[in-house]
């Protein structure tokens, strides 16, 4: 009676007595908060490089190590999300900024994780002398560099392909840029961004060994985590410990998939751009539990109200002179000043780099680095072509079937997160046993983590493909190769280009750990820029580390400028929905 009376009076009835859903939801939420608090406490404490606690290979130590690794990856993911919303938005909204920020993003993506660690770990350690927070921030920053670029490229691509009719409707309601961003652009980009967040999280696992087991010249730091555990297991050739590490990774991936990413996928599905309802929608038991918990809903209602009010606020900036006329920032004089400043700062940085590096290097060193760079470039091109041929059809097949997508998602995350280091025993044993050429048979290790960028982005594109367009293609009986050429490939093309760019960058990064491998005292090396940088990092040769990073940045930037950027422009112009 109370239920009917409240509904008839215009209110929304809510259960007043806490039920089992309230208890389970609150216990689950409290458990997550306690685990995060425990992990955060472990990231602050005294630190003396010469008195580090050795990494234990006991399986009993793995739960706490896994929590530490997950905490670093979540912190890096939050930082990557903030970076994405600011950097990618500025690049998509300003033509001047775009001409600078996107090439810079290409360069940042091409710099290997060891390149960042070589020049940043001392900075972070010096920020908090005697405290473990310095090395923790260095590891988080290293993981951030394996996550942020992919998310920024995805968000930038989505902002550039927002349907024109939706943008016109938004402007017709006189929404400010702030309101359009949160009520149109972010929701439109959300399905693809969630998938790229998952991929970025998995990419962090791929490089977690280098991020946690820091070794730059004489400085060696081993943070408690799965990455350091794997590094110690490889050093001691302990296959049992490698197996325990794989099990810990699998459990961690399953937990954050169910508690974080599966709810996000189910929530983001409502933002798919289509005119007909999907027949099957993704579900999440955690999201359903939280939605059906009246006590939890009442607890978060004030927070939700503040967020809605913030999104609806009409922030606007009016630049005007005293006479009332608006100041123009698009005139030819402004352009001249802008490009003159860019030329000045670019020339100054090149001059400083040449001054620092040039005094310690010769032309012979440049030739060696360039030759290794072109060899790695050839490997990357071949591997990306093979991965595209395999994973584009597979990704489309998965993305068009939501039930299959839900089942494959955690498996794909686990495979994407699998560090190449765990394949070192198999690779070393096979190459030595069968007398194989390391330059050829170490190459597949480069694509192990990078190929999943293509798969995840294609799945995201196929999942976001409007159902009404598929129904129209079916009604016109467009099948087989014409269906691929005229319907599906144009529809997923922007997503594929994003995945291919980040996959190529990931392959370049993976060359650092794939072209020079070790299993205990056995070391194998393939010719290439990755092996060159890894060897110079181990020796602490900073000028040659910088040379290798510069050569890699030039090659990646040139490839993006000559190949991927034209494809990006074509995707924006010809594959736009609306």
Coordinates of C-alpha atoms in Angstrom, one line a residue:
X1 CA 0.0 0.0 0.0
X2 CA 2.9 2.3 0.8
X3 CA 4.5 1.5 -2.5
X4 CA 1.3 2.3 -4.5
X5 CA 0.5 5.5 -2.5
X6 CA 3.9 6.9 -3.0
X7 CA 3.9 6.2 -6.8
X8 CA 0.4 7.7 -7.2
X9 CA 1.4 10.8 -5.4
X10 CA 4.2 11.4 -7.9
X11 CA 7.1 10.2 -5.9
X12 CA 9.5 7.3 -6.5
X13 CA 9.1 4.4 -4.1
X14 CA 12.3 3.1 -2.5
X15 CA 12.7 0.3 0.0
X16 CA 13.2 1.8 3.4
X17 CA 14.5 -1.4 5.1
X18 CA 18.0 -2.5 4.0
X19 CA 17.8 -5.7 2.1
X20 CA 20.4 -8.3 1.0
X21 CA 21.4 -6.2 -2.0
X22 CA 22.3 -3.3 0.3
X23 CA 24.4 -5.6 2.5
X24 CA 26.3 -7.2 -0.4
X25 CA 26.8 -3.9 -2.2
X26 CA 28.1 -2.1 0.9
X27 CA 30.4 -5.1 1.8
X28 CA 31.8 -5.1 -1.7
X29 CA 32.3 -1.4 -1.7
X30 CA 33.9 -1.4 1.7
X31 CA 36.2 -4.3 0.7
X32 CA 37.4 -2.4 -2.3
X33 CA 38.0 0.8 -0.3
X34 CA 40.0 -1.2 2.4
X35 CA 42.1 -2.9 -0.3
X36 CA 42.9 0.5 -2.0
X37 CA 43.8 2.0 1.4
X38 CA 46.1 -1.0 2.2
X39 CA 47.8 -0.6 -1.2
X40 CA 48.2 3.2 -0.8
X41 CA 49.8 2.7 2.7
X42 CA 52.4 0.4 1.2
X43 CA 53.4 3.1 -1.3
X44 CA 54.7 5.4 1.4
X45 CA 57.6 4.6 3.7
X46 CA 61.3 4.9 4.2
X47 CA 63.6 4.0 1.3
X48 CA 67.4 3.4 1.1
X49 CA 68.7 2.1 -2.2
X50 CA 71.5 0.1 -0.5
X51 CA 69.1 -1.5 2.0
X52 CA 66.2 -2.7 -0.1
X53 CA 64.2 -5.7 1.0
X54 CA 64.8 -8.5 -1.5
X55 CA 61.9 -9.8 -3.6
X56 CA 60.6 -13.0 -2.2
X57 CA 59.6 -15.8 -4.6
X58 CA 57.3 -17.4 -2.1
X59 CA 53.7 -17.7 -3.4
X60 CA 52.4 -16.3 -0.1
X61 CA 54.0 -12.9 -1.0
X62 CA 52.1 -12.7 -4.3
X63 CA 48.8 -11.3 -3.1
X64 CA 50.4 -8.2 -1.6
X65 CA 52.7 -7.9 -4.6
X66 CA 49.7 -8.1 -6.9
X67 CA 47.8 -5.4 -4.9
X68 CA 50.8 -3.1 -5.3
X69 CA 51.0 -3.6 -9.0
X70 CA 47.2 -3.1 -9.5
X71 CA 47.4 0.1 -7.4
X72 CA 50.2 1.5 -9.6
X73 CA 48.3 0.6 -12.7
X74 CA 45.0 2.2 -11.4
X75 CA 46.9 5.4 -10.5
X76 CA 48.5 5.5 -13.9
X77 CA 45.0 4.9 -15.5
X78 CA 43.5 7.9 -13.6
X79 CA 46.4 10.1 -14.7
X80 CA 46.0 8.8 -18.3
X81 CA 42.3 9.7 -18.2
X82 CA 43.0 13.3 -17.0
X83 CA 45.7 13.6 -19.7
X84 CA 43.3 12.3 -22.3
X85 CA 40.4 14.7 -21.5
X86 CA 42.8 17.7 -21.6
X87 CA 45.4 16.9 -24.2
X88 CA 43.2 15.2 -26.8
X89 CA 40.5 17.8 -26.5
X90 CA 42.9 20.6 -27.0
X91 CA 44.3 18.8 -30.1
X92 CA 40.8 18.2 -31.5
X93 CA 39.5 21.7 -30.9
X94 CA 42.4 23.9 -32.0
X95 CA 44.0 23.7 -35.4
X96 CA 47.1 25.5 -34.2
X97 CA 47.4 23.2 -31.2
X98 CA 46.6 20.1 -33.3
X99 CA 49.6 20.8 -35.6
X100 CA 51.9 20.7 -32.6
X101 CA 50.2 18.3 -30.1
X102 CA 49.6 15.4 -32.5
X103 CA 53.2 15.2 -33.8
X104 CA 54.3 15.5 -30.1
X105 CA 52.0 12.7 -29.2
X106 CA 53.6 10.6 -32.0
X107 CA 57.0 11.3 -30.5
X108 CA 55.9 10.5 -27.0
X109 CA 54.4 7.3 -28.1
X110 CA 57.6 6.3 -29.9
X111 CA 59.8 6.9 -26.9
X112 CA 60.4 3.5 -25.2
X113 CA 59.6 2.9 -21.6
X114 CA 63.3 2.5 -20.8
X115 CA 63.9 5.9 -22.4
X116 CA 61.5 7.5 -19.9
X117 CA 63.0 5.6 -17.0
X118 CA 66.5 6.4 -17.9
X119 CA 65.9 10.2 -17.6
X120 CA 63.1 10.4 -15.1
X121 CA 63.8 7.9 -12.3
X122 CA 66.5 10.1 -10.8
X123 CA 64.2 13.1 -10.9
X124 CA 61.4 11.3 -9.1
X125 CA 63.7 9.7 -6.5
X126 CA 65.2 13.2 -5.8
X127 CA 61.7 14.6 -5.2
X128 CA 61.2 12.4 -2.2
X129 CA 64.7 11.5 -0.8
X130 CA 64.6 8.7 1.6
X131 CA 61.0 7.8 0.8
X132 CA 59.6 5.0 -1.3
X133 CA 57.1 7.4 -2.9
X134 CA 59.8 8.6 -5.3
X135 CA 60.4 5.2 -6.9
X136 CA 56.7 4.6 -6.8
X137 CA 56.0 7.7 -8.8
X138 CA 58.7 6.7 -11.3
X139 CA 57.0 3.3 -11.8
X140 CA 53.6 4.9 -12.1
X141 CA 54.9 7.4 -14.6
X142 CA 56.5 4.6 -16.6
X143 CA 53.2 2.7 -16.6
X144 CA 51.4 5.9 -17.5
X145 CA 53.6 6.2 -20.7
X146 CA 52.3 2.7 -21.7
X147 CA 48.6 3.7 -21.2
X148 CA 48.1 7.4 -22.0
X149 CA 48.9 7.7 -25.7
X150 CA 46.5 5.0 -26.8
X151 CA 43.6 6.6 -24.8
X152 CA 44.5 10.1 -26.1
X153 CA 44.5 8.9 -29.8
X154 CA 41.1 7.1 -29.3
X155 CA 39.5 10.2 -27.7
X156 CA 40.9 12.5 -30.3
X157 CA 39.6 10.2 -33.1
X158 CA 36.1 10.2 -31.5
X159 CA 36.0 14.0 -31.1
X160 CA 37.0 14.4 -34.8
X161 CA 34.2 12.1 -35.9
X162 CA 31.3 13.3 -33.9
X163 CA 28.2 13.3 -36.3
X164 CA 27.6 16.7 -37.7
X165 CA 23.8 16.5 -37.1
X166 CA 24.3 15.8 -33.4
X167 CA 26.7 18.8 -33.2
X168 CA 24.2 21.0 -34.9
X169 CA 21.4 19.9 -32.6
X170 CA 23.6 20.7 -29.6
X171 CA 24.4 24.1 -30.9
X172 CA 20.8 24.8 -31.7
X173 CA 20.1 24.4 -28.0
X174 CA 22.8 27.0 -27.5
X175 CA 24.9 24.8 -25.3
X176 CA 28.3 26.1 -24.3
X177 CA 31.5 24.3 -25.2
X178 CA 31.6 23.0 -21.7
X179 CA 28.1 21.5 -21.9
X180 CA 28.7 20.1 -25.4
X181 CA 31.8 18.4 -24.2
X182 CA 30.2 16.6 -21.3
X183 CA 26.7 16.0 -22.8
X184 CA 27.6 15.2 -26.4
X185 CA 31.3 14.6 -27.1
X186 CA 32.3 12.5 -24.0
X187 CA 29.2 10.3 -24.3
X188 CA 29.8 9.7 -28.0
X189 CA 33.4 8.8 -27.3
X190 CA 32.7 6.7 -24.2
X191 CA 32.2 3.2 -25.8
X192 CA 35.5 3.4 -27.7
X193 CA 37.3 5.0 -24.8
X194 CA 36.3 2.3 -22.3
X195 CA 37.7 -0.4 -24.7
X196 CA 40.9 1.6 -25.0
X197 CA 41.1 1.9 -21.2
X198 CA 40.9 -1.8 -21.0
X199 CA 43.6 -2.1 -23.6
X200 CA 45.8 0.5 -21.9
X201 CA 45.4 -1.4 -18.6
X202 CA 46.6 -4.6 -20.3
X203 CA 49.4 -2.6 -22.0
X204 CA 50.6 -1.6 -18.5
X205 CA 50.9 -5.3 -17.5
X206 CA 53.0 -5.9 -20.6
X207 CA 55.6 -3.4 -19.4
X208 CA 55.2 -3.9 -15.7
X209 CA 58.5 -5.8 -15.4
X210 CA 60.5 -2.9 -16.7
X211 CA 58.5 -0.4 -14.6
X212 CA 58.9 -2.2 -11.3
X213 CA 62.3 -3.8 -11.7
X214 CA 64.1 -0.5 -12.5
X215 CA 67.7 -1.0 -13.7
X216 CA 69.5 2.1 -15.1
X217 CA 73.3 1.9 -15.0
X218 CA 74.3 1.4 -11.3
X219 CA 70.9 2.3 -10.0
X220 CA 68.7 -0.8 -9.3
X221 CA 65.3 -0.6 -7.6
X222 CA 62.9 -3.5 -7.2
X223 CA 59.5 -2.4 -6.0
X224 CA 57.2 -5.0 -4.4
X225 CA 55.0 -6.2 -7.3
X226 CA 54.3 -8.8 -9.9
X227 CA 56.8 -7.2 -12.3
X228 CA 59.7 -7.5 -9.8
X229 CA 58.6 -11.0 -8.9
X230 CA 58.8 -12.0 -12.6
X231 CA 62.2 -10.3 -13.0
X232 CA 63.5 -12.3 -10.0
X233 CA 62.0 -15.5 -11.3
X234 CA 63.7 -15.0 -14.7
X235 CA 67.0 -14.2 -13.1
X236 CA 66.9 -17.4 -11.0
X237 CA 65.3 -19.5 -13.8
X238 CA 62.5 -20.5 -11.5
X239 CA 59.7 -21.9 -13.7
X240 CA 57.4 -22.6 -10.7
X241 CA 57.6 -18.9 -9.7
X242 CA 56.7 -17.9 -13.3
X243 CA 53.7 -20.1 -13.1
X244 CA 52.6 -18.5 -9.8
X245 CA 53.0 -15.1 -11.4
X246 CA 50.8 -16.1 -14.3
X247 CA 48.1 -17.3 -11.9
X248 CA 48.3 -14.0 -9.9
X249 CA 48.0 -12.0 -13.1
X250 CA 45.0 -14.1 -14.2
X251 CA 43.2 -13.6 -10.8
X252 CA 43.9 -9.8 -10.8
X253 CA 42.7 -9.4 -14.4
X254 CA 39.5 -11.3 -13.7
X255 CA 38.8 -9.2 -10.6
X256 CA 39.2 -5.8 -12.1
X257 CA 37.4 -7.0 -15.3
X258 CA 34.4 -7.9 -13.2
X259 CA 34.6 -5.1 -10.7
X260 CA 35.6 -2.2 -13.0
X261 CA 35.6 -2.8 -16.7
X262 CA 32.5 -5.0 -17.2
X263 CA 30.3 -2.4 -15.3
X264 CA 31.9 0.3 -17.4
X265 CA 31.1 -1.5 -20.7
X266 CA 27.5 -2.2 -19.6
X267 CA 27.1 1.5 -18.5
X268 CA 28.7 2.9 -21.7
X269 CA 26.5 0.9 -24.0
X270 CA 23.7 3.4 -23.5
X271 CA 25.8 6.0 -25.3
X272 CA 26.1 4.0 -28.6
X273 CA 25.1 6.1 -31.6
X274 CA 22.3 4.4 -33.4
X275 CA 18.6 4.9 -34.2
X276 CA 17.4 1.4 -33.3
X277 CA 17.7 -0.4 -30.0
X278 CA 20.3 -3.2 -29.9
X279 CA 18.9 -6.7 -29.6
X280 CA 21.4 -7.8 -27.0
X281 CA 22.9 -5.4 -24.5
X282 CA 26.0 -6.1 -22.2
X283 CA 25.2 -6.8 -18.6
X284 CA 27.2 -6.6 -15.4
X285 CA 26.2 -8.2 -12.1
X286 CA 28.1 -5.6 -10.2
X287 CA 26.3 -2.7 -12.0
X288 CA 22.9 -4.4 -11.5
X289 CA 23.7 -4.9 -7.8
X290 CA 24.6 -1.3 -7.3
X291 CA 21.6 0.0 -9.2
X292 CA 19.2 -2.2 -7.2
X293 CA 20.6 -1.2 -3.8
X294 CA 18.4 1.6 -2.4
X295 CA 20.8 2.3 0.5
X296 CA 23.7 2.8 -1.9
X297 CA 21.7 4.9 -4.3
X298 CA 20.6 7.2 -1.4
X299 CA 24.3 7.5 -0.3
X300 CA 25.6 8.5 -3.7
X301 CA 22.6 10.7 -4.6
X302 CA 24.2 14.0 -3.3
X303 CA 27.4 13.2 -5.3
X304 CA 25.4 12.5 -8.5
X305 CA 23.5 15.7 -8.0
X306 CA 26.7 17.8 -7.8
X307 CA 28.1 16.1 -10.9
X308 CA 24.9 16.7 -12.9
X309 CA 24.9 20.4 -11.8
X310 CA 28.6 20.7 -12.8
X311 CA 27.9 19.3 -16.3
X312 CA 25.0 21.6 -16.8
X313 CA 26.8 24.8 -15.8
X314 CA 27.2 27.3 -18.6
X315 CA 30.9 28.1 -18.5
X316 CA 31.9 30.5 -21.2
X317 CA 34.8 32.9 -21.8
X318 CA 34.2 36.1 -23.7
X319 CA 37.4 37.8 -24.8
X320 CA 36.7 41.5 -25.6
X321 CA 38.3 44.9 -25.7
X322 CA 37.0 47.8 -23.7
X323 CA 35.1 49.0 -26.7
X324 CA 33.0 45.9 -26.8
X325 CA 34.5 44.3 -29.9
X326 CA 35.7 40.7 -29.6
X327 CA 39.4 40.0 -29.9
X328 CA 40.2 37.7 -32.8
X329 CA 42.7 35.0 -32.3
X330 CA 42.6 33.7 -35.9
X331 CA 44.2 36.6 -37.8
X332 CA 47.4 36.3 -39.9
X333 CA 49.5 38.2 -37.4
X334 CA 48.6 35.7 -34.7
X335 CA 49.6 32.8 -37.0
X336 CA 53.0 34.4 -37.7
X337 CA 53.7 34.9 -34.0
X338 CA 52.5 31.4 -33.2
X339 CA 54.7 29.6 -35.8
X340 CA 57.7 31.9 -35.0
X341 CA 57.5 30.8 -31.3
X342 CA 57.3 27.2 -32.3
X343 CA 60.3 27.5 -34.6
X344 CA 62.2 29.3 -31.9
X345 CA 61.6 26.7 -29.2
X346 CA 62.0 23.8 -31.6
X347 CA 65.4 25.2 -32.8
X348 CA 66.5 25.8 -29.2
X349 CA 65.7 22.2 -28.2
X350 CA 67.5 20.7 -31.2
X351 CA 70.5 22.9 -30.4
X352 CA 70.6 21.8 -26.8
X353 CA 70.2 18.1 -27.7
X354 CA 73.0 18.3 -30.3
X355 CA 75.2 20.1 -27.7
X356 CA 74.6 17.4 -25.1
X357 CA 74.7 14.3 -27.3
X358 CA 77.0 15.5 -30.2
X359 CA 80.1 16.0 -28.0
X360 CA 80.1 12.3 -26.9
X361 CA 79.1 10.7 -30.3
X362 CA 80.5 10.4 -33.7
X363 CA 79.0 10.0 -37.2
X364 CA 79.7 6.2 -36.9
X365 CA 77.4 6.0 -33.9
X366 CA 74.6 7.7 -35.8
X367 CA 75.1 5.2 -38.7
X368 CA 74.9 2.2 -36.3
X369 CA 71.7 3.6 -34.6
X370 CA 70.1 4.4 -38.0
X371 CA 70.9 0.9 -39.4
X372 CA 69.4 -0.7 -36.3
X373 CA 66.4 1.6 -36.6
X374 CA 65.5 0.6 -40.2
X375 CA 65.9 -3.1 -39.3
X376 CA 63.3 -2.7 -36.5
X377 CA 61.1 -0.6 -38.8
X378 CA 61.0 -3.5 -41.3
X379 CA 60.0 -5.9 -38.5
X380 CA 57.3 -3.6 -37.2
X381 CA 55.8 -3.1 -40.7
X382 CA 55.7 -6.9 -41.4
X383 CA 54.2 -7.7 -38.0
X384 CA 51.5 -5.0 -38.2
X385 CA 50.4 -6.3 -41.6
X386 CA 50.2 -9.9 -40.3
X387 CA 48.3 -8.8 -37.2
X388 CA 45.8 -6.7 -39.2
X389 CA 45.1 -9.6 -41.6
X390 CA 44.3 -11.9 -38.6
X391 CA 42.6 -9.6 -36.0
X392 CA 40.4 -7.3 -38.2
X393 CA 38.0 -10.2 -39.2
X394 CA 38.2 -11.7 -35.7
X395 CA 37.4 -8.3 -34.1
X396 CA 34.5 -7.6 -36.3
X397 CA 33.0 -11.1 -35.6
X398 CA 33.4 -10.6 -31.9
X399 CA 32.1 -7.0 -31.8
X400 CA 28.9 -7.7 -33.8
X401 CA 27.9 -10.3 -31.2
X402 CA 27.5 -8.8 -27.7
X403 CA 27.2 -12.1 -26.0
X404 CA 30.5 -13.3 -27.6
X405 CA 32.1 -9.9 -26.7
X406 CA 31.2 -10.4 -23.1
X407 CA 32.8 -13.8 -23.0
X408 CA 35.9 -12.9 -25.0
X409 CA 36.6 -9.7 -23.2
X410 CA 38.4 -11.1 -20.1
X411 CA 40.3 -13.6 -22.2
X412 CA 41.5 -10.9 -24.6
X413 CA 42.5 -8.7 -21.6
X414 CA 44.6 -11.6 -20.1
X415 CA 46.3 -12.3 -23.4
X416 CA 47.0 -8.6 -24.0
X417 CA 48.4 -8.3 -20.5
X418 CA 50.7 -11.3 -20.8
X419 CA 54.3 -9.9 -20.5
X420 CA 56.7 -11.0 -23.2
X421 CA 59.2 -11.7 -20.5
X422 CA 57.2 -14.8 -19.5
X423 CA 57.8 -16.3 -23.0
X424 CA 61.6 -15.9 -22.6
X425 CA 62.2 -19.4 -21.4
X426 CA 60.3 -20.9 -24.4
X427 CA 62.0 -18.5 -26.8
X428 CA 65.6 -19.1 -25.5
X429 CA 65.1 -22.8 -25.3
X430 CA 63.7 -23.1 -28.8
X431 CA 66.3 -20.9 -30.5
X432 CA 69.2 -22.8 -28.8
X433 CA 67.7 -26.3 -29.2
X434 CA 66.8 -25.9 -32.9
X435 CA 69.7 -23.6 -33.8
X436 CA 67.4 -20.8 -35.0
X437 CA 68.3 -17.3 -36.0
X438 CA 67.5 -14.8 -33.1
X439 CA 67.0 -11.9 -35.6
X440 CA 64.0 -13.8 -37.0
X441 CA 62.5 -15.8 -34.2
X442 CA 62.7 -13.1 -31.5
X443 CA 60.6 -10.8 -33.7
X444 CA 57.2 -12.4 -32.8
X445 CA 57.7 -11.3 -29.2
X446 CA 57.4 -7.7 -30.4
X447 CA 53.8 -8.1 -31.6
X448 CA 52.6 -10.1 -28.6
X449 CA 51.3 -7.1 -26.7
X450 CA 50.9 -4.7 -29.7
X451 CA 48.5 -6.8 -31.7
X452 CA 45.8 -6.4 -29.1
X453 CA 45.5 -2.7 -29.8
X454 CA 44.2 -3.6 -33.2
X455 CA 41.8 -6.3 -31.9
X456 CA 40.4 -4.1 -29.1
X457 CA 39.8 -1.1 -31.3
X458 CA 38.2 -3.2 -34.0
X459 CA 35.9 -4.8 -31.4
X460 CA 35.0 -1.3 -30.2
X461 CA 34.3 -0.1 -33.7
X462 CA 32.1 -3.1 -34.5
X463 CA 30.3 -2.8 -31.2
X464 CA 29.5 0.8 -31.9
X465 CA 28.5 0.2 -35.5
X466 CA 24.8 1.3 -35.7
X467 CA 22.3 -1.5 -35.9
X468 CA 20.1 0.4 -38.4
X469 CA 23.0 0.5 -41.0
X470 CA 23.5 -3.3 -40.6
X471 CA 19.8 -3.8 -41.1
X472 CA 19.8 -1.6 -44.2
X473 CA 22.7 -3.6 -45.6
X474 CA 20.8 -6.8 -45.0
X475 CA 17.7 -5.5 -46.6
X476 CA 19.7 -4.6 -49.7
X477 CA 21.3 -8.0 -49.6
X478 CA 24.8 -6.7 -49.5
X479 CA 26.9 -9.7 -48.7
X480 CA 30.4 -11.2 -48.7
X481 CA 33.2 -9.1 -50.0
X482 CA 30.9 -6.1 -50.9
X483 CA 29.6 -6.1 -47.3
X484 CA 33.2 -5.8 -46.1
X485 CA 34.2 -3.2 -48.7
X486 CA 31.1 -1.0 -48.6
X487 CA 29.7 -1.4 -45.1
X488 CA 31.9 -2.8 -42.4
X489 CA 35.4 -1.7 -43.3
X490 CA 34.4 2.0 -43.8
X491 CA 32.4 1.8 -40.5
X492 CA 35.3 0.5 -38.4
X493 CA 38.1 2.3 -40.3
X494 CA 38.6 5.2 -37.9
X495 CA 38.9 2.7 -35.0
X496 CA 41.3 0.5 -37.0
X497 CA 43.5 3.4 -37.8
X498 CA 43.6 4.3 -34.1
X499 CA 44.5 0.7 -33.2
X500 CA 47.1 0.4 -35.9
X501 CA 48.9 3.6 -34.8
X502 CA 49.0 2.6 -31.2
X503 CA 49.9 -1.0 -32.2
X504 CA 52.9 0.2 -34.2
X505 CA 54.0 2.4 -31.3
X506 CA 53.5 -0.6 -29.0
X507 CA 55.6 -2.8 -31.3
X508 CA 58.4 -0.2 -31.3
X509 CA 58.3 -0.1 -27.5
X510 CA 58.2 -3.9 -27.2
X511 CA 61.3 -4.1 -29.3
X512 CA 63.2 -3.0 -26.1
X513 CA 62.3 -6.2 -24.3
X514 CA 62.0 -8.5 -27.4
X515 CA 65.2 -7.9 -29.3
X516 CA 67.4 -8.6 -26.3
X517 CA 66.2 -11.5 -24.0
X518 CA 67.7 -13.4 -21.2
X519 CA 66.9 -16.5 -19.2
X520 CA 69.3 -16.7 -16.2
X521 CA 72.8 -16.4 -17.5
X522 CA 71.8 -17.1 -21.1
X523 CA 71.4 -13.9 -23.2
X524 CA 70.2 -13.7 -26.8
X525 CA 70.2 -10.5 -28.9
X526 CA 68.8 -9.6 -32.3
X527 CA 70.1 -6.7 -34.3
X528 CA 67.7 -3.8 -34.0
X529 CA 67.1 -0.5 -32.3
X530 CA 65.4 -2.1 -29.3
X531 CA 68.4 -4.2 -28.5
X532 CA 70.6 -1.2 -29.0
X533 CA 68.7 0.9 -26.5
X534 CA 68.4 -2.0 -24.0
X535 CA 72.2 -2.6 -24.1
X536 CA 73.0 1.2 -23.7
X537 CA 70.5 1.4 -20.8
X538 CA 72.2 -1.6 -19.0
X539 CA 75.5 0.1 -19.5
X540 CA 74.2 3.5 -18.4
X541 CA 75.5 5.2 -21.6
X542 CA 73.1 8.2 -21.6
X543 CA 74.3 9.8 -24.8
X544 CA 73.7 6.6 -26.8
X545 CA 70.4 6.0 -25.0
X546 CA 69.4 9.5 -26.2
X547 CA 70.6 8.8 -29.7
X548 CA 68.6 5.6 -29.9
X549 CA 65.4 7.3 -28.6
X550 CA 65.9 10.2 -31.1
X551 CA 66.3 7.8 -34.0
X552 CA 63.2 5.8 -32.9
X553 CA 61.2 9.0 -32.5
X554 CA 62.2 10.2 -36.0
X555 CA 61.3 6.9 -37.6
X556 CA 57.9 6.6 -35.8
X557 CA 57.0 10.3 -36.5
X558 CA 57.9 10.0 -40.2
X559 CA 55.8 6.8 -40.5
X560 CA 52.8 8.4 -38.8
X561 CA 53.2 11.6 -41.0
X562 CA 53.5 9.7 -44.3
X563 CA 51.2 6.8 -43.7
X564 CA 48.9 6.9 -40.6
X565 CA 48.1 10.6 -40.6
X566 CA 46.7 10.6 -44.2
X567 CA 44.7 7.5 -43.3
X568 CA 43.4 9.4 -40.2
X569 CA 42.3 12.3 -42.4
X570 CA 40.6 10.0 -44.8
X571 CA 38.8 8.2 -42.0
X572 CA 37.6 11.5 -40.6
X573 CA 36.2 12.7 -44.0
X574 CA 34.9 9.5 -45.6
X575 CA 34.0 7.3 -42.7
X576 CA 32.0 9.7 -40.6
X577 CA 28.6 8.8 -39.4
X578 CA 26.2 11.7 -40.0

